[in-house]
PDB file of C-alpha atoms in Angstrom:
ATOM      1  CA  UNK A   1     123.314  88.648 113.204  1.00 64.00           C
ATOM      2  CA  UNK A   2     120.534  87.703 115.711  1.00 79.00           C
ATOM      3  CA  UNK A   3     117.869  87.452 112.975  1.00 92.00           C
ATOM      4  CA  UNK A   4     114.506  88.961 113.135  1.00 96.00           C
ATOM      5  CA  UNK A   5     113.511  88.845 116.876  1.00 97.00           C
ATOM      6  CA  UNK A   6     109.691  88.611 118.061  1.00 97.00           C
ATOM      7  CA  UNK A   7     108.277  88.978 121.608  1.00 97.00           C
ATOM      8  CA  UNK A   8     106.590  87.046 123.278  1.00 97.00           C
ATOM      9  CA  UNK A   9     107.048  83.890 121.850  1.00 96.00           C
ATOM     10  CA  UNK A  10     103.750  82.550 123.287  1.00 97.00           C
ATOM     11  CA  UNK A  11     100.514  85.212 124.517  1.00 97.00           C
ATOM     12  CA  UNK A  12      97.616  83.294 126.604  1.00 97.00           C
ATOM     13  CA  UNK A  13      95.022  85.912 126.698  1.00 97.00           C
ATOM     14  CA  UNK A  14      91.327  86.494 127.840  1.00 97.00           C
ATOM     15  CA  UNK A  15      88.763  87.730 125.131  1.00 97.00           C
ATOM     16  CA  UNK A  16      88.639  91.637 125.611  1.00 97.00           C
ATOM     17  CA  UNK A  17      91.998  92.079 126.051  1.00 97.00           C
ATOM     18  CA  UNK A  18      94.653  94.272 124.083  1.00 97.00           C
ATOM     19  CA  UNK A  19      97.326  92.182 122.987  1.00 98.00           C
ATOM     20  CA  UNK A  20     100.632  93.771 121.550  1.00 98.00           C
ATOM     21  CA  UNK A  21     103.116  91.829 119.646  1.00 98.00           C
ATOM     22  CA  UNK A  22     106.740  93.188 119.046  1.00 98.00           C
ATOM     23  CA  UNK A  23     109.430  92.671 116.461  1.00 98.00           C
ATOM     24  CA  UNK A  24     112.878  93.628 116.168  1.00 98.00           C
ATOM     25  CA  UNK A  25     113.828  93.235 112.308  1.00 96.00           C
ATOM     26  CA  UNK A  26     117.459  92.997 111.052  1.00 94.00           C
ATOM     27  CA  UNK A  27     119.495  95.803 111.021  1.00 93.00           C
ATOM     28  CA  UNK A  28     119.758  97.432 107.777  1.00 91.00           C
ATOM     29  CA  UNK A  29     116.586  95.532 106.392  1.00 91.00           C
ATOM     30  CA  UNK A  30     114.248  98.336 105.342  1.00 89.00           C
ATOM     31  CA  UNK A  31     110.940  96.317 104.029  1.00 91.00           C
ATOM     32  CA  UNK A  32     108.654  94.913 107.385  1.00 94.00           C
ATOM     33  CA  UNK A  33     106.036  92.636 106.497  1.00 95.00           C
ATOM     34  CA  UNK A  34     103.338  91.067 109.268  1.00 97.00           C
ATOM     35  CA  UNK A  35     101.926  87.323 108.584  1.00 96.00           C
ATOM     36  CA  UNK A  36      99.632  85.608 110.338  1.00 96.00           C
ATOM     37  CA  UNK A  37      99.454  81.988 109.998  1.00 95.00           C
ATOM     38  CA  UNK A  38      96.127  79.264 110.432  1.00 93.00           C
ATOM     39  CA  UNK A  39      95.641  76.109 109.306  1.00 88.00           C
ATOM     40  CA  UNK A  40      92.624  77.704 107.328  1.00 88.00           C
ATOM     41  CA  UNK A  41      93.690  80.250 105.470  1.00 87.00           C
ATOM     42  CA  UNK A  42      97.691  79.604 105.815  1.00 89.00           C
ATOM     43  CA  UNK A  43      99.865  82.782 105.709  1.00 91.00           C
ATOM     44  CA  UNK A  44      98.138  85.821 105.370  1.00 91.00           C
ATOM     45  CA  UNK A  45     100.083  89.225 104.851  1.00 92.00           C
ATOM     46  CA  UNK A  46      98.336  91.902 107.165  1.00 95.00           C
ATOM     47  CA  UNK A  47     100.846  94.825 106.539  1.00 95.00           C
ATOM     48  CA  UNK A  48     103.825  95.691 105.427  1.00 92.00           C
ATOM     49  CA  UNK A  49     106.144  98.789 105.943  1.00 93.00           C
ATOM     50  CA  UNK A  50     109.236 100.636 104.007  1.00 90.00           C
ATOM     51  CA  UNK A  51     111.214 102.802 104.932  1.00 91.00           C
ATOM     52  CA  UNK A  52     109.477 102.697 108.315  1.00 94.00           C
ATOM     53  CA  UNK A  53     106.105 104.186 106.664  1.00 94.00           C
ATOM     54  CA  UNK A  54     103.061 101.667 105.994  1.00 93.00           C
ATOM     55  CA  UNK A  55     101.998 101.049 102.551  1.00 90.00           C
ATOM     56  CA  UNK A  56      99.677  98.398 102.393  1.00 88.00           C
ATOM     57  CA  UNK A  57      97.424  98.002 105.312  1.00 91.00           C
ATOM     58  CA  UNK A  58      94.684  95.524 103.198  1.00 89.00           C
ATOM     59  CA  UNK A  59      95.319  92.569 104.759  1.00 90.00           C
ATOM     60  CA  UNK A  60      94.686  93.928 108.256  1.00 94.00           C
ATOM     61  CA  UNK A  61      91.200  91.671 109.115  1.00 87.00           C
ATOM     62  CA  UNK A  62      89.414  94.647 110.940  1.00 87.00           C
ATOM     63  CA  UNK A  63      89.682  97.995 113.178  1.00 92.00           C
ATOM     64  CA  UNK A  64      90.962  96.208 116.125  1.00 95.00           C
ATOM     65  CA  UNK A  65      93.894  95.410 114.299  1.00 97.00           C
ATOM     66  CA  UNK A  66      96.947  98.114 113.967  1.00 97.00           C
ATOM     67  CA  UNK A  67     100.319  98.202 113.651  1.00 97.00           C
ATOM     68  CA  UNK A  68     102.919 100.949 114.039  1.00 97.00           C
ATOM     69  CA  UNK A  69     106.698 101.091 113.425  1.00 97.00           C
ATOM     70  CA  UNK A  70     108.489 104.023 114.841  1.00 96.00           C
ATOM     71  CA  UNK A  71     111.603 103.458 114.303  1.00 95.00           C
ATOM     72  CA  UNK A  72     113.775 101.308 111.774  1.00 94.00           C
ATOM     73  CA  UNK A  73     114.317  98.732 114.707  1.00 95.00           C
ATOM     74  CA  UNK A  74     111.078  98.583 115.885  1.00 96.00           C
ATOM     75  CA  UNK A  75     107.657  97.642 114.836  1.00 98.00           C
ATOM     76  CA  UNK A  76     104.452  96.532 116.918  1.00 98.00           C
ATOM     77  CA  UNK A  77     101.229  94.555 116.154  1.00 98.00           C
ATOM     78  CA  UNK A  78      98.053  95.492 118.687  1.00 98.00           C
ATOM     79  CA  UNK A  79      95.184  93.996 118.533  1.00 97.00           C
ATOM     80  CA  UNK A  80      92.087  95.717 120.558  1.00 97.00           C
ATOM     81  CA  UNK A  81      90.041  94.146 121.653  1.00 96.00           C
ATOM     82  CA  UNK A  82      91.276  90.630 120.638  1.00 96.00           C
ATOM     83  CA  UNK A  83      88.621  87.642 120.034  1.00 96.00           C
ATOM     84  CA  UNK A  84      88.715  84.509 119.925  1.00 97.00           C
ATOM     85  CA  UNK A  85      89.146  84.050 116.073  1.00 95.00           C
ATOM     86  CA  UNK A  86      92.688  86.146 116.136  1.00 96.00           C
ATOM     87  CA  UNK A  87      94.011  82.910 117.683  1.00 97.00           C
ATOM     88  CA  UNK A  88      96.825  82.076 115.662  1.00 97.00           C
ATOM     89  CA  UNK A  89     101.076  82.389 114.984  1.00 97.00           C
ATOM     90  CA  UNK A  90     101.879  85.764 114.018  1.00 98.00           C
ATOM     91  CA  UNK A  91     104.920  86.379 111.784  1.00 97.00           C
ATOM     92  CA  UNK A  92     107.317  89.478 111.394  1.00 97.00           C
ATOM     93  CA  UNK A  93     109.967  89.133 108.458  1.00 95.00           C
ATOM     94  CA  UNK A  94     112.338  91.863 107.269  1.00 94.00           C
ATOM     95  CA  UNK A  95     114.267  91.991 103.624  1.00 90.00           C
ATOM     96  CA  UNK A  96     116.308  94.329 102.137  1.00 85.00           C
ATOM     97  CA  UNK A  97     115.196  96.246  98.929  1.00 70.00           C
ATOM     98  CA  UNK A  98     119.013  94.742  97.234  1.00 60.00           C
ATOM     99  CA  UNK A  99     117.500  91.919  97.471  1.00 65.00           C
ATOM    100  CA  UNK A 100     113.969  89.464  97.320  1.00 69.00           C
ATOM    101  CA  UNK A 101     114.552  87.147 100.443  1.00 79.00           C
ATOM    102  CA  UNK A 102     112.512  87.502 103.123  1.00 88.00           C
ATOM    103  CA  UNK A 103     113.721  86.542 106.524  1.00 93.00           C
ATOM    104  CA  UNK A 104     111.287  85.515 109.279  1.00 95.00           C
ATOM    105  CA  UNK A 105     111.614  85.460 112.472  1.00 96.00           C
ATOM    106  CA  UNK A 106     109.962  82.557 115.452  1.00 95.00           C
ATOM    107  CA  UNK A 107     106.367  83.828 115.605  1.00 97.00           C
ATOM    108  CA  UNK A 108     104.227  84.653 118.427  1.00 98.00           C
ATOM    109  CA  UNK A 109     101.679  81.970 119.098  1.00 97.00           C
ATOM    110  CA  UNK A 110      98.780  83.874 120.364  1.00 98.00           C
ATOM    111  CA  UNK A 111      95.828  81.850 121.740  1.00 98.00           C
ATOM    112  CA  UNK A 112      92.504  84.095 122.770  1.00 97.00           C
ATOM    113  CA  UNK A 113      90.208  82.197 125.166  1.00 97.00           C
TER     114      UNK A 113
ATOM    115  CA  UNK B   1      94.958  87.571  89.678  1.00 60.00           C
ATOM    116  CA  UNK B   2      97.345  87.444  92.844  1.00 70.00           C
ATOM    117  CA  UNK B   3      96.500  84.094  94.046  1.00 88.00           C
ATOM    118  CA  UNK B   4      99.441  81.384  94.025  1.00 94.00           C
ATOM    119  CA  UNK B   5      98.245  78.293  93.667  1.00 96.00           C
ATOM    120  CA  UNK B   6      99.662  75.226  95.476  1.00 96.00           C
ATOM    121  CA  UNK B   7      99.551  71.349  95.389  1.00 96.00           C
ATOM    122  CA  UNK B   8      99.890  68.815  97.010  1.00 96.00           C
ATOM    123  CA  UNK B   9      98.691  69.500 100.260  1.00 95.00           C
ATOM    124  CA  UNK B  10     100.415  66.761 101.780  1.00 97.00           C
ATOM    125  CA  UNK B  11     102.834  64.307 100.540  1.00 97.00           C
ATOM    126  CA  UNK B  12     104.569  61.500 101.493  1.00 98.00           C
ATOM    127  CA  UNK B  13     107.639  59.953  99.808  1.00 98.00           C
ATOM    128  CA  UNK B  14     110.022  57.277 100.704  1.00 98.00           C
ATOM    129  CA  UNK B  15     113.378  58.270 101.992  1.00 97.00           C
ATOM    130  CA  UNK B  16     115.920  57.903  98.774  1.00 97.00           C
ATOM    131  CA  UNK B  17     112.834  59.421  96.206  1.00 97.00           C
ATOM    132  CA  UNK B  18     112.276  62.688  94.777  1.00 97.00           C
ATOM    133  CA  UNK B  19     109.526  64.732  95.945  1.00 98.00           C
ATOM    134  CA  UNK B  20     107.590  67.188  93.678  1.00 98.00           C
ATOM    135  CA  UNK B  21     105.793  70.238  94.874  1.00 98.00           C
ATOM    136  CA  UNK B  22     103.911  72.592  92.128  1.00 98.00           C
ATOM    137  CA  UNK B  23     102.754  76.162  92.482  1.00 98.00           C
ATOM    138  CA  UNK B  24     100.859  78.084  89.451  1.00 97.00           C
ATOM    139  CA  UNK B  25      99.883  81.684  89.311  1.00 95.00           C
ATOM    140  CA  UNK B  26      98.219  83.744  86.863  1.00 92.00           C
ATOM    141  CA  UNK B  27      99.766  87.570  87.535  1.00 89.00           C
ATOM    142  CA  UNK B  28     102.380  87.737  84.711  1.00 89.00           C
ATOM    143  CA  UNK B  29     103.634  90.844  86.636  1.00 88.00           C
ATOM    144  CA  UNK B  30     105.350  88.303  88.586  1.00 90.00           C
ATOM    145  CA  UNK B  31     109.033  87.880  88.480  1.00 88.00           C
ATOM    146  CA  UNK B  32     110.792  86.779  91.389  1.00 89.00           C
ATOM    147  CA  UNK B  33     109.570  83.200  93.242  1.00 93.00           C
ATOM    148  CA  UNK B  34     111.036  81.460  95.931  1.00 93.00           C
ATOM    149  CA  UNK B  35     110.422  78.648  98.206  1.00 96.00           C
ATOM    150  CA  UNK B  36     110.104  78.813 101.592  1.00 96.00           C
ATOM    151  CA  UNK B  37     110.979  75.719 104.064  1.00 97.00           C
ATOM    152  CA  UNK B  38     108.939  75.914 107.660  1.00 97.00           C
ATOM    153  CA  UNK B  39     109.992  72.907 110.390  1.00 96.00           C
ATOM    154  CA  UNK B  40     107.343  72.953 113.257  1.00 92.00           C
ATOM    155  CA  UNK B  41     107.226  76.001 115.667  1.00 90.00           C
ATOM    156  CA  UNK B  42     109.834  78.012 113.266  1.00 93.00           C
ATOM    157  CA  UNK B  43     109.011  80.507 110.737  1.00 95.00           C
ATOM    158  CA  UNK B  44     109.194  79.896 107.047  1.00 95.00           C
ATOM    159  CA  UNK B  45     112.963  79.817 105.992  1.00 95.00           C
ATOM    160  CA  UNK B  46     114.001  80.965 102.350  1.00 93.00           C
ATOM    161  CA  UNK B  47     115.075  77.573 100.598  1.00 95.00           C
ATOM    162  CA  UNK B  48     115.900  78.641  96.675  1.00 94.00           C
ATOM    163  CA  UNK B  49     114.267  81.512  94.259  1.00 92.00           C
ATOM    164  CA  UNK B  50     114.326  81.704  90.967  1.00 92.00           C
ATOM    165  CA  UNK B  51     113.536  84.492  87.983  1.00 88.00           C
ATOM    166  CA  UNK B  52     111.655  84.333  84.842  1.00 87.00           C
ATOM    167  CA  UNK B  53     114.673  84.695  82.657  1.00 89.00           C
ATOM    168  CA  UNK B  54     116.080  80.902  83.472  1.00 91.00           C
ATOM    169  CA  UNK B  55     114.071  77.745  83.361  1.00 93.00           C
ATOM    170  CA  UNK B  56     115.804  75.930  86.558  1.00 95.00           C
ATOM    171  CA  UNK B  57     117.947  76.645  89.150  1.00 95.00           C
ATOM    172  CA  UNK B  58     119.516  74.180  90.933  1.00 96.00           C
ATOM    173  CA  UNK B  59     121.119  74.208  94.620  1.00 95.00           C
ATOM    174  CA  UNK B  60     122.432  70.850  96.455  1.00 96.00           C
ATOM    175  CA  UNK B  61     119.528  68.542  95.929  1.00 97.00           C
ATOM    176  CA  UNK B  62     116.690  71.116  95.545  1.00 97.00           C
ATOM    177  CA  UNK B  63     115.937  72.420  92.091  1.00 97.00           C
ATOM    178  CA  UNK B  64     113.426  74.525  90.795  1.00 96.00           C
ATOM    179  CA  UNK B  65     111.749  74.455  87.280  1.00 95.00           C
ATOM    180  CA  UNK B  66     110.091  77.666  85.830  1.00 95.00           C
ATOM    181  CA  UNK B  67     107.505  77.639  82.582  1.00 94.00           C
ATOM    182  CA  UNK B  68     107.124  81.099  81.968  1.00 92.00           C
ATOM    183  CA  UNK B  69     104.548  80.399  79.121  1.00 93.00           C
ATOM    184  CA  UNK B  70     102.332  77.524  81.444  1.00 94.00           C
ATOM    185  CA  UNK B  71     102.927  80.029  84.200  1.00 95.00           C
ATOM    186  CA  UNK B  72     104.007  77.462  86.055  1.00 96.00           C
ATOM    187  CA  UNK B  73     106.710  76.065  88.527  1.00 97.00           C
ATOM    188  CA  UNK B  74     107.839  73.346  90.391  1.00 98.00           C
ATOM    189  CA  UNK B  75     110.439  71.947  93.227  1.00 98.00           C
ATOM    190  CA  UNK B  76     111.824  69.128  92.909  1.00 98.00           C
ATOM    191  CA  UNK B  77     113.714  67.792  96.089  1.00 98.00           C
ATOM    192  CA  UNK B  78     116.463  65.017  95.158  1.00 97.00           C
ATOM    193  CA  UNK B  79     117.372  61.800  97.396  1.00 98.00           C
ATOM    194  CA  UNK B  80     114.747  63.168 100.011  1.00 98.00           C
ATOM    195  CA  UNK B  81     115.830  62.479 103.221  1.00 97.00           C
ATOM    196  CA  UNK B  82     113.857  62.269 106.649  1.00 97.00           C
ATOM    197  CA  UNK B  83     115.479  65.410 107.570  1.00 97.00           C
ATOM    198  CA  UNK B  84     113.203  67.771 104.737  1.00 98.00           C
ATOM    199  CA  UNK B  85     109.852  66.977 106.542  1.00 98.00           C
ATOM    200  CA  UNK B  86     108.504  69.873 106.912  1.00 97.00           C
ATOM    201  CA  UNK B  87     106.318  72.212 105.194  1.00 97.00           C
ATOM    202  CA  UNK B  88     107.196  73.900 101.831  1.00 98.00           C
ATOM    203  CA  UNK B  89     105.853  76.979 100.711  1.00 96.00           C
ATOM    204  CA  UNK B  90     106.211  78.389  97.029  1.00 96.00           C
ATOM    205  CA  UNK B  91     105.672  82.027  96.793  1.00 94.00           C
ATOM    206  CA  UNK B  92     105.832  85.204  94.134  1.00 92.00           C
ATOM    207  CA  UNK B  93     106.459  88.949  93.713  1.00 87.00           C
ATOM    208  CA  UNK B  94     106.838  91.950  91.554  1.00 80.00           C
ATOM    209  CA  UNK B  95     109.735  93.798  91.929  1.00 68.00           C
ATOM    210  CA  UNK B  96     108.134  97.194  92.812  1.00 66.00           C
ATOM    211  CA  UNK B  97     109.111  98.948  96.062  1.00 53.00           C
ATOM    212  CA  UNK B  98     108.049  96.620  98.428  1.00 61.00           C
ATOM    213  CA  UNK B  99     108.838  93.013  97.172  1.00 69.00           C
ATOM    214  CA  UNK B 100     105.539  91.894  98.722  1.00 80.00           C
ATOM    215  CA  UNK B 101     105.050  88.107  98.373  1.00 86.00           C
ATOM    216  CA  UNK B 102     102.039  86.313  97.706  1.00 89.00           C
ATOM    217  CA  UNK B 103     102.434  82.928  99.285  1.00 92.00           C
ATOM    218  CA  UNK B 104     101.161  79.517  98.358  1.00 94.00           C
ATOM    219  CA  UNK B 105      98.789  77.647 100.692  1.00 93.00           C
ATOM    220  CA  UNK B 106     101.949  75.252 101.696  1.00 95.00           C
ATOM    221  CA  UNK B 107     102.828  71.679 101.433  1.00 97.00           C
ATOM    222  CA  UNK B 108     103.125  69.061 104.033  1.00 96.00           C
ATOM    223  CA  UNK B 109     105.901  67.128 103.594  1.00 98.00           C
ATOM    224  CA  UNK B 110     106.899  63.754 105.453  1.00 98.00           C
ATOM    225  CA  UNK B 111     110.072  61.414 104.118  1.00 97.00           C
ATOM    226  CA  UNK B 112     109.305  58.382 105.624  1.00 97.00           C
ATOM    227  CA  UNK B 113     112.975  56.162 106.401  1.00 94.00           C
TER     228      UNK B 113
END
């Protein structure tokens, strides 16, 4: 099992910019959760999806922010148009509803300048 | 109400000693926590969970305690080793559909040899 996979692994972008992060969660998992982690305000759930639909979208900071998941393998993060302030390591982790454990995958370190 | 709360923020222990991390919450909805281990530029890796219907659970040299009634808990790493500095993460959830968990705001850990 090749874990929960996120792309990139590092984003250098301008202010202004759309930025799309990616994750690939483990096959079978059917719960997809988005974190975003700062040294101020540590890890921060933005969304979270089951069965592929999204049921809590409350953590998501503003409008720019979205996130889709299309298919059971697939789920993106966009951010439109990013800001300096979204500069941070983004999290995906999947789990399985027979069980509680999360697993994470590598993050995306995403630095807005 | 679904705030974790977390302390130390940092601590430092002597290689051989037994470091103590505590985590308190106040949503008695809450019946599944875990801990969560995170080395630098990895994501947060499950480490040991426990339920409200023991009072410890122990696994190699990490062992949780639970008080249910102080709504409380605590881990408790044995012989710590240079090899656990990282940073620890306690974390809870109700088991409704989507096993979302609330995280602590993390631990800094360093086992000095």
């Amino acid at each position: 099992d090749a874990g929960v996979i996120q792309s990139p692994r590092h984003e250098v972008t301008e202010m202004g910019q759309e930025v799309t992060l990616r994750c690939k969660p483990i096959s079978g998992h059917n719960s997809l959760f988005w974190y975003r982690q700062t040294m101020m305000r540590g890890l921060e759930l933005l969304i979270y999806f089951n069965n592929n639909v999204p049921i809590d979208d409350s953590g998501m900071p503003e409008d720019r922010f979205s996130a889709k998941m299309p298919n059971a393998s697939f789920s993106t993060l966009k951010i439109q148009p990013s800001e300096p302030r979204d500069s941070a390591v983004y999290f995906c982790a999947s789990s399985s509803t027979l069980n509680y454990g999360y697993t994470f995958g590598s993050g995306t370190r995403l630095t807005v300048v | 109400q679904q705030q974790v709360k977390q302390s130390p923020q940092s601590l430092i222990v002597q290689k051989g000693g037994i470091s103590i991390i505590n985590c308190a919450y106040e949503n008695t909805a809450f019946d599944y926590f875990p801990w969560y281990q995170q080395f630098p530029g990895k994501g947060p890796a499950l480490l040991i969970a426990i339920r409200p219907d023991v009072s410890e659970k122990k696994e190699g040299r990490f062992t949780i305690s639970f008080n249910k009634s102080a709504k409380q808990f605590s881990l408790h790493i044995m012989d710590s080793q240079p090899g656990d500095s990282a940073t620890y993460f306690c974390a809870a959830s109700i088991a409704d559909s989507s096993y979302k968990l609330i995280f602590g705001s993390g631990t800094r850990l360093l086992v000095r040899p």
